[in-house]
Structure formats: C-alpha cells, structure tokens
mmCIF file of C-alpha atoms in Angstrom:
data_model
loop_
_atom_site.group_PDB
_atom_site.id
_atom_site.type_symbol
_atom_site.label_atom_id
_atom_site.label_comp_id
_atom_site.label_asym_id
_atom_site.label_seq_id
_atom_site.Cartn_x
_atom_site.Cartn_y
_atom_site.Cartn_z
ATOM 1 C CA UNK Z 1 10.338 18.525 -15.081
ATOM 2 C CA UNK Z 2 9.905 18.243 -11.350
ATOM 3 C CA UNK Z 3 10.954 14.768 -9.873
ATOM 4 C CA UNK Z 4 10.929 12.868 -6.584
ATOM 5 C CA UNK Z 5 13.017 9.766 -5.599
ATOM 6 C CA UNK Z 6 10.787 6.737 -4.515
ATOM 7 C CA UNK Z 7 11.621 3.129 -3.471
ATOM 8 C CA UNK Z 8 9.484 0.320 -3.999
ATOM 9 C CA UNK Z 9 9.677 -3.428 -3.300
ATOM 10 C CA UNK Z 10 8.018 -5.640 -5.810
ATOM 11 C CA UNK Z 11 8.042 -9.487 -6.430
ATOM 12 C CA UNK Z 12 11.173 -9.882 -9.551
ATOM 13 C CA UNK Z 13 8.134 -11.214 -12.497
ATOM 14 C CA UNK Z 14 7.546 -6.860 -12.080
ATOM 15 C CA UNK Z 15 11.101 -6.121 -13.267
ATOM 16 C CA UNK Z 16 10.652 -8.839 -16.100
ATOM 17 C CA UNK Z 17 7.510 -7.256 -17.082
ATOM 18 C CA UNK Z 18 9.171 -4.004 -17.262
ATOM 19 C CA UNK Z 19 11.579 -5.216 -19.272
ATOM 20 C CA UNK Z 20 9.427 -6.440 -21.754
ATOM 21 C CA UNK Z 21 6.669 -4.519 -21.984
ATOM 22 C CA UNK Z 22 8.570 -1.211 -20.624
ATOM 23 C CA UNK Z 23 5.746 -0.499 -17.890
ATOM 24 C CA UNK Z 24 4.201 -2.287 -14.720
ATOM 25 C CA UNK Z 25 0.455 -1.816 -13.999
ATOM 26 C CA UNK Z 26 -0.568 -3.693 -10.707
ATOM 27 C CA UNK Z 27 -3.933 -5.881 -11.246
ATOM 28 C CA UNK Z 28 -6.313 -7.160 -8.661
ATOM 29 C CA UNK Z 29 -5.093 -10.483 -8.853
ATOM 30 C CA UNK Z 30 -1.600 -9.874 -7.615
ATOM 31 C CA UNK Z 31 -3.042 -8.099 -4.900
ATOM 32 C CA UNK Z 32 -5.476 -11.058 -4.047
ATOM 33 C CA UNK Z 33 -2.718 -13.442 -4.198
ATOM 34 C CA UNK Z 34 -0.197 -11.720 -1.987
ATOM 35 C CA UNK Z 35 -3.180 -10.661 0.509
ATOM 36 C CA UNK Z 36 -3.924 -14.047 0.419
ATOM 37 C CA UNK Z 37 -6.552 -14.582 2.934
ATOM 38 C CA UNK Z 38 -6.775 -10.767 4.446
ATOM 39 C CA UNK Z 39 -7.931 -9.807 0.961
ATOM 40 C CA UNK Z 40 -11.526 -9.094 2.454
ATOM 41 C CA UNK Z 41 -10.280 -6.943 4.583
ATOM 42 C CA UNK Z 42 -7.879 -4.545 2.184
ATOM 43 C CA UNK Z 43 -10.502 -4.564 -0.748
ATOM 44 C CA UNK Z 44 -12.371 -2.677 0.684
ATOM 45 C CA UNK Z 45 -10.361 0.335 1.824
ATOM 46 C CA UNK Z 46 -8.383 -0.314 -1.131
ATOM 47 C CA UNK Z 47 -11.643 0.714 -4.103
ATOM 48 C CA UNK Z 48 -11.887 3.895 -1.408
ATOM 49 C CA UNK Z 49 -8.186 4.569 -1.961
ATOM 50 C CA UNK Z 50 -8.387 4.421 -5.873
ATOM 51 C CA UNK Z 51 -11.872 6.501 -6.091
ATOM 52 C CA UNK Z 52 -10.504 8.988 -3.993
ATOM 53 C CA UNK Z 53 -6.185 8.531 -5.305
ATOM 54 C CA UNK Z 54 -7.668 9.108 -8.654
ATOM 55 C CA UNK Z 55 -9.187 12.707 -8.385
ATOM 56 C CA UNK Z 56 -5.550 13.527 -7.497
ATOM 57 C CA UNK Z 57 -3.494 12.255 -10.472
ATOM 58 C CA UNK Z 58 -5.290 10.637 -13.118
ATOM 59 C CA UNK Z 59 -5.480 6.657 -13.204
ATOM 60 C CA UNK Z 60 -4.470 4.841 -16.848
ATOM 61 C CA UNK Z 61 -7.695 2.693 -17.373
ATOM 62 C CA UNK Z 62 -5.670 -0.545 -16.957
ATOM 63 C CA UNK Z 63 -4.420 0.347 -13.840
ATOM 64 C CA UNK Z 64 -6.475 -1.504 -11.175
ATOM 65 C CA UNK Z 65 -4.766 -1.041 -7.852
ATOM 66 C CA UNK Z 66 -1.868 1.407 -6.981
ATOM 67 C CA UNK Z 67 1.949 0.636 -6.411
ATOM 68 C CA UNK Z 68 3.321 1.670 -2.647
ATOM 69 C CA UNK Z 69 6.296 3.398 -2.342
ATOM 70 C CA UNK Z 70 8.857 5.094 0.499
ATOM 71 C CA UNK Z 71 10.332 8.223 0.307
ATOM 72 C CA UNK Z 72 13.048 7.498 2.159
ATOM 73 C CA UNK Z 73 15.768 4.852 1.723
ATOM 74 C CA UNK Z 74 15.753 4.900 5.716
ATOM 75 C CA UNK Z 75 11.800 3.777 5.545
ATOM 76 C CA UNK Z 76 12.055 1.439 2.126
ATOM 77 C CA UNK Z 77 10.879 -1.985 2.489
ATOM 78 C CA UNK Z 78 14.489 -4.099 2.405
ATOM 79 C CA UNK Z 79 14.571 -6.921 -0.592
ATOM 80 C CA UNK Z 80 13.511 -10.499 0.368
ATOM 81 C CA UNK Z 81 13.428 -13.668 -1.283
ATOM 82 C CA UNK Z 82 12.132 -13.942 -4.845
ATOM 83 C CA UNK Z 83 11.341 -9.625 -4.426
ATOM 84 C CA UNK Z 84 13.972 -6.758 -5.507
ATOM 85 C CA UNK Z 85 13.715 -3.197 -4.374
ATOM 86 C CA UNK Z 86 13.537 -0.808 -7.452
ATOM 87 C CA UNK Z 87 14.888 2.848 -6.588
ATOM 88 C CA UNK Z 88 12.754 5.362 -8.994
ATOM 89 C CA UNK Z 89 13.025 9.148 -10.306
ATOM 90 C CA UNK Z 90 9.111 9.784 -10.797
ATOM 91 C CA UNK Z 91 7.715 12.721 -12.505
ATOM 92 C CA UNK Z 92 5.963 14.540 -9.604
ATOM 93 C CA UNK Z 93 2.798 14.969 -10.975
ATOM 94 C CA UNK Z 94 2.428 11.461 -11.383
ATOM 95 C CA UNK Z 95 2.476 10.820 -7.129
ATOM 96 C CA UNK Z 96 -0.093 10.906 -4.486
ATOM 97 C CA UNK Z 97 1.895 11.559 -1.314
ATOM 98 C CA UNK Z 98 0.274 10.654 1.994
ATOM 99 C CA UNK Z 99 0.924 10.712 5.648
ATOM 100 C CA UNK Z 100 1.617 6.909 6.653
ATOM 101 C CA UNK Z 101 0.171 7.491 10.250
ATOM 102 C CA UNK Z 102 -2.804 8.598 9.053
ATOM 103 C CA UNK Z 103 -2.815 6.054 6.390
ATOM 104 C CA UNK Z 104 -2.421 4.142 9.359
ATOM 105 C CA UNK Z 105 -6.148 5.035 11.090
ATOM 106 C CA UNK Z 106 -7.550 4.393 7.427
ATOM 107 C CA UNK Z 107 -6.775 0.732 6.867
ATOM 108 C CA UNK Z 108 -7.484 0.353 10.616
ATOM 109 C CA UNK Z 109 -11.193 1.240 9.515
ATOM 110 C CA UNK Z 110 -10.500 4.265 12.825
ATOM 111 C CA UNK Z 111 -12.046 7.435 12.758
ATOM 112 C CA UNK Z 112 -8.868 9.961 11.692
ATOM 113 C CA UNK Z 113 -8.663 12.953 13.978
ATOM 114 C CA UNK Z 114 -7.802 16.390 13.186
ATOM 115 C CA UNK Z 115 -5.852 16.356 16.785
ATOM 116 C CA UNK Z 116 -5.833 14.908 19.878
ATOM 117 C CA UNK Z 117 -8.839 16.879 20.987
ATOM 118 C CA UNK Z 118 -10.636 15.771 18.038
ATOM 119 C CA UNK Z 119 -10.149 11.883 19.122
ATOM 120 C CA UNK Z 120 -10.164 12.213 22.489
ATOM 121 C CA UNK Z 121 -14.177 13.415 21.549
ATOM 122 C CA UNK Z 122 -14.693 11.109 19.092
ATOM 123 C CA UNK Z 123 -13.620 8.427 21.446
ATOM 124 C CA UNK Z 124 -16.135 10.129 24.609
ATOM 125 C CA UNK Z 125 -18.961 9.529 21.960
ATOM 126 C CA UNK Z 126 -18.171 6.130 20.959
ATOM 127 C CA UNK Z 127 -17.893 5.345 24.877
ATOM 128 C CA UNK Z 128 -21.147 6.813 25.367
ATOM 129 C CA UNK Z 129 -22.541 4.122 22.686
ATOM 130 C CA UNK Z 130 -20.750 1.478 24.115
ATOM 131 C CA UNK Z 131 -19.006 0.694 21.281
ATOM 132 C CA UNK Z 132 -15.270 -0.284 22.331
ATOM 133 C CA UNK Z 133 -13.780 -1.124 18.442
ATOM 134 C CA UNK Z 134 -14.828 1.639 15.995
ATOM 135 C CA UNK Z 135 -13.733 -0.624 13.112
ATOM 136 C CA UNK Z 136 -16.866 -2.247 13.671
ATOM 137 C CA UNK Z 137 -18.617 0.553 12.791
ATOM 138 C CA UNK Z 138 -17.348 0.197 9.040
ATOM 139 C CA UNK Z 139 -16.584 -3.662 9.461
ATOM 140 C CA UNK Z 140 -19.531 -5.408 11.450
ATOM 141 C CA UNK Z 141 -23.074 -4.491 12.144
ATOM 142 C CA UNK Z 142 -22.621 -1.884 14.296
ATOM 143 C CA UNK Z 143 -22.465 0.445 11.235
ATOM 144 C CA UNK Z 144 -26.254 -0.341 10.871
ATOM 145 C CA UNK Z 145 -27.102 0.677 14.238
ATOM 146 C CA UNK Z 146 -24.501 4.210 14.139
ATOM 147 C CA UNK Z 147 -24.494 5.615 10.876
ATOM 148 C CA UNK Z 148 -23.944 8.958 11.638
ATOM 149 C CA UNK Z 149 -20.572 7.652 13.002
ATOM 150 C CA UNK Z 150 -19.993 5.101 10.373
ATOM 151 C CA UNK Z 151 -20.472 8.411 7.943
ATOM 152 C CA UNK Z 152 -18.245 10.485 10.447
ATOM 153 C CA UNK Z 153 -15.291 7.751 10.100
ATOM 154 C CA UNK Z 154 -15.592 7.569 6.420
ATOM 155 C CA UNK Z 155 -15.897 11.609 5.704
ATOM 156 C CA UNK Z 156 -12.291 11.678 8.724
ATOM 157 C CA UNK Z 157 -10.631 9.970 6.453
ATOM 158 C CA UNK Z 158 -10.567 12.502 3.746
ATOM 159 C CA UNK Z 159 -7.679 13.994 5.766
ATOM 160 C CA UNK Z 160 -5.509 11.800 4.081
ATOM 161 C CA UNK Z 161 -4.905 13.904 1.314
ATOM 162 C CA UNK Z 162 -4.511 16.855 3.194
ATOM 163 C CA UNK Z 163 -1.104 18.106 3.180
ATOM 164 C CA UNK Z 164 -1.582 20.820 5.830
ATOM 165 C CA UNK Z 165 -3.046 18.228 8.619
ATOM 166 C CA UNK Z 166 0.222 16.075 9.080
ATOM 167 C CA UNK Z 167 0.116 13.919 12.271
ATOM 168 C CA UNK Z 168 3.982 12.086 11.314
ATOM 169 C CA UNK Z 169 6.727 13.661 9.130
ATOM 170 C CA UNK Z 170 7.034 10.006 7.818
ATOM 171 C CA UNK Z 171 5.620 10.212 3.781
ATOM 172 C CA UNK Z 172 4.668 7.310 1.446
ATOM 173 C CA UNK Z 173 3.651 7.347 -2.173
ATOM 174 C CA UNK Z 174 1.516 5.879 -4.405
ATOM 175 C CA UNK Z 175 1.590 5.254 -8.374
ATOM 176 C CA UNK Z 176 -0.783 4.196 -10.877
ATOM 177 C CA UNK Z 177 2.342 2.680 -12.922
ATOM 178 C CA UNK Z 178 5.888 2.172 -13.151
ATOM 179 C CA UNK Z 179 7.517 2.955 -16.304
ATOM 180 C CA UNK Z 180 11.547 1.122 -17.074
ATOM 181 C CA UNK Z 181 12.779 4.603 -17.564
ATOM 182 C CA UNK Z 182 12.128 5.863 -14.113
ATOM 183 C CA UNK Z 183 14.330 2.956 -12.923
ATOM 184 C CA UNK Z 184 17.719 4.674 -11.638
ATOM 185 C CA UNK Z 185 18.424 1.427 -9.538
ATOM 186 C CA UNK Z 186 17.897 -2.356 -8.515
ATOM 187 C CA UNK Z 187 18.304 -3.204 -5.104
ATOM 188 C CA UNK Z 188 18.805 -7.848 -5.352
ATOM 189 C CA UNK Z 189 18.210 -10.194 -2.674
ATOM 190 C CA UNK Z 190 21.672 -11.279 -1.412
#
C-alpha cells in the first residue's frame, strides 16, 4: 500500500478521542468554535471545498468538515498550548493534495489564474468595471451586478485540484478522518 507522511496540529480532546474511539472525524461545531467569529466567512468556501474534496476521495457520511495537514515537517504548524502535533503515515488514496498558494486565492474569494497573463486580464476587466476587491464579487453585492465574473471566479477555482497547474511547490493535504493507527508520532507542547 502506497503511503505519504502528513503532519497535523489538532487541539489534545482529538488524541483522546482517538484513543477511545480509535478514529477522529472533524464536526462543524469544532470548526465554528475555533473560527469563532470569522466562521461566516470560512463556511462558505469550506461546503465548496467538501462538494468538490469529495469527488476526489470519498467522504465517510459522518465526516462533516476535512482535517488540514503539511507535507513537510519544515511547513507543519508547531504545537501550542492545549494543541499537539500528530505526525501520520496515511494511505494515499485517502488524501486530497492541493497547492497552498492557490488554496490561497480560494479562501481569499480571488479569481485563480492559470498564469500571470491570465490575472493580469482578469484584473484589466475588473478595472474596466470598477470593481477594485474581487472578493466582493462572491462576498457583497457586487456579485448581483457581475455574474459572469462571480461565475468566472467560482469555475477559476477548480484549478485547485489540478496537479499539472502548480503556481508554489509548497503542498498541503486534506483528510476526511484520522484513524490511531496512522499515528507514527506525537509532537507535546513543551
């Protein structure tokens, strides 16, 4: 079986739910509590994520929200208070790998570019409109006014999953679960 390495940081009532109940599905209501008041603003491009994550590798059914993860020790999250930092081995099929730059333009609400060409056009037409934040477009009401370029943002953002259009060599992952047997290693707040 085909494996990758991932490192995730997670708040330490995950690892005691792994150890009793040998997996870890994220729910909505950890995300709303740790998102706090910004929670509007990630719900949204978070049901696009899953919708779209899920055509990739299949979601459980009680597996609301995906789990982040680095690929990298270099680019992990480090451990802070009251979180640990669990080091997987993940069967491969099992991970949606993504560009974080582009993930970047996505929870920006930004149009994602195939190149700088590409935005550098996209940018001349949203000049033209006068429109000087394009995450209005999916945000505020300027989507109602444009929405051939509300559409164009959303469709750009498909690029995301496509491994041939990289912008940063810099890859994150995503899980549906977490399973106690993947765990190769804890990483504790000192």
């Amino acid at each position: 079986m085909d494996t990758i390495k991932l490192w995730t940081r997670q708040h330490e009532n995950v690892l005691k739910e792994l150890n009793t109940a040998g997996e870890y599905k994220p729910k909505k209501e950890h995300l709303v509590e740790k998102f706090d008041t910004i929670w509007n603003y990630y719900s949204n491009i978070y049901s696009w994520y899953v919708k779209r994550a899920e055509k990739i590798v299949e979601r459980p059914a009680d597996a609301e929200y995906p789990i982040w993860l680095s690929c990298t020790s270099e680019m992990m999250l480090q451990p802070t208070e009251n979180n640990i930092i669990l080091e997987l081995e993940v069967p491969r099929d099992k991970v949606v790998l993504t560009d974080s730059e582009k993930w970047g333009y996505v929870v920006n609400y930004w149009y994602l570019p195939t190149d700088k060409k590409d935005e550098e056009k996209f940018n001349e037409e949203l000049k033209k409109m006068g429109i000087g934040d394009e995450s209005e477009l999916y945000m505020g009401h300027k989507g109602n006014f444009y929405p051939h370029l509300r559409s164009k943002i959303m469709k750009s953002w498909e690029r995301l999953f496509e491994e041939n259009h990289v912008i940063t060599p810099i890859t994150q992952a995503t899980l549906w679960e977490i399973k106690k047997e993947w765990i190769v290693h804890i990483i504790e707040y000192k």
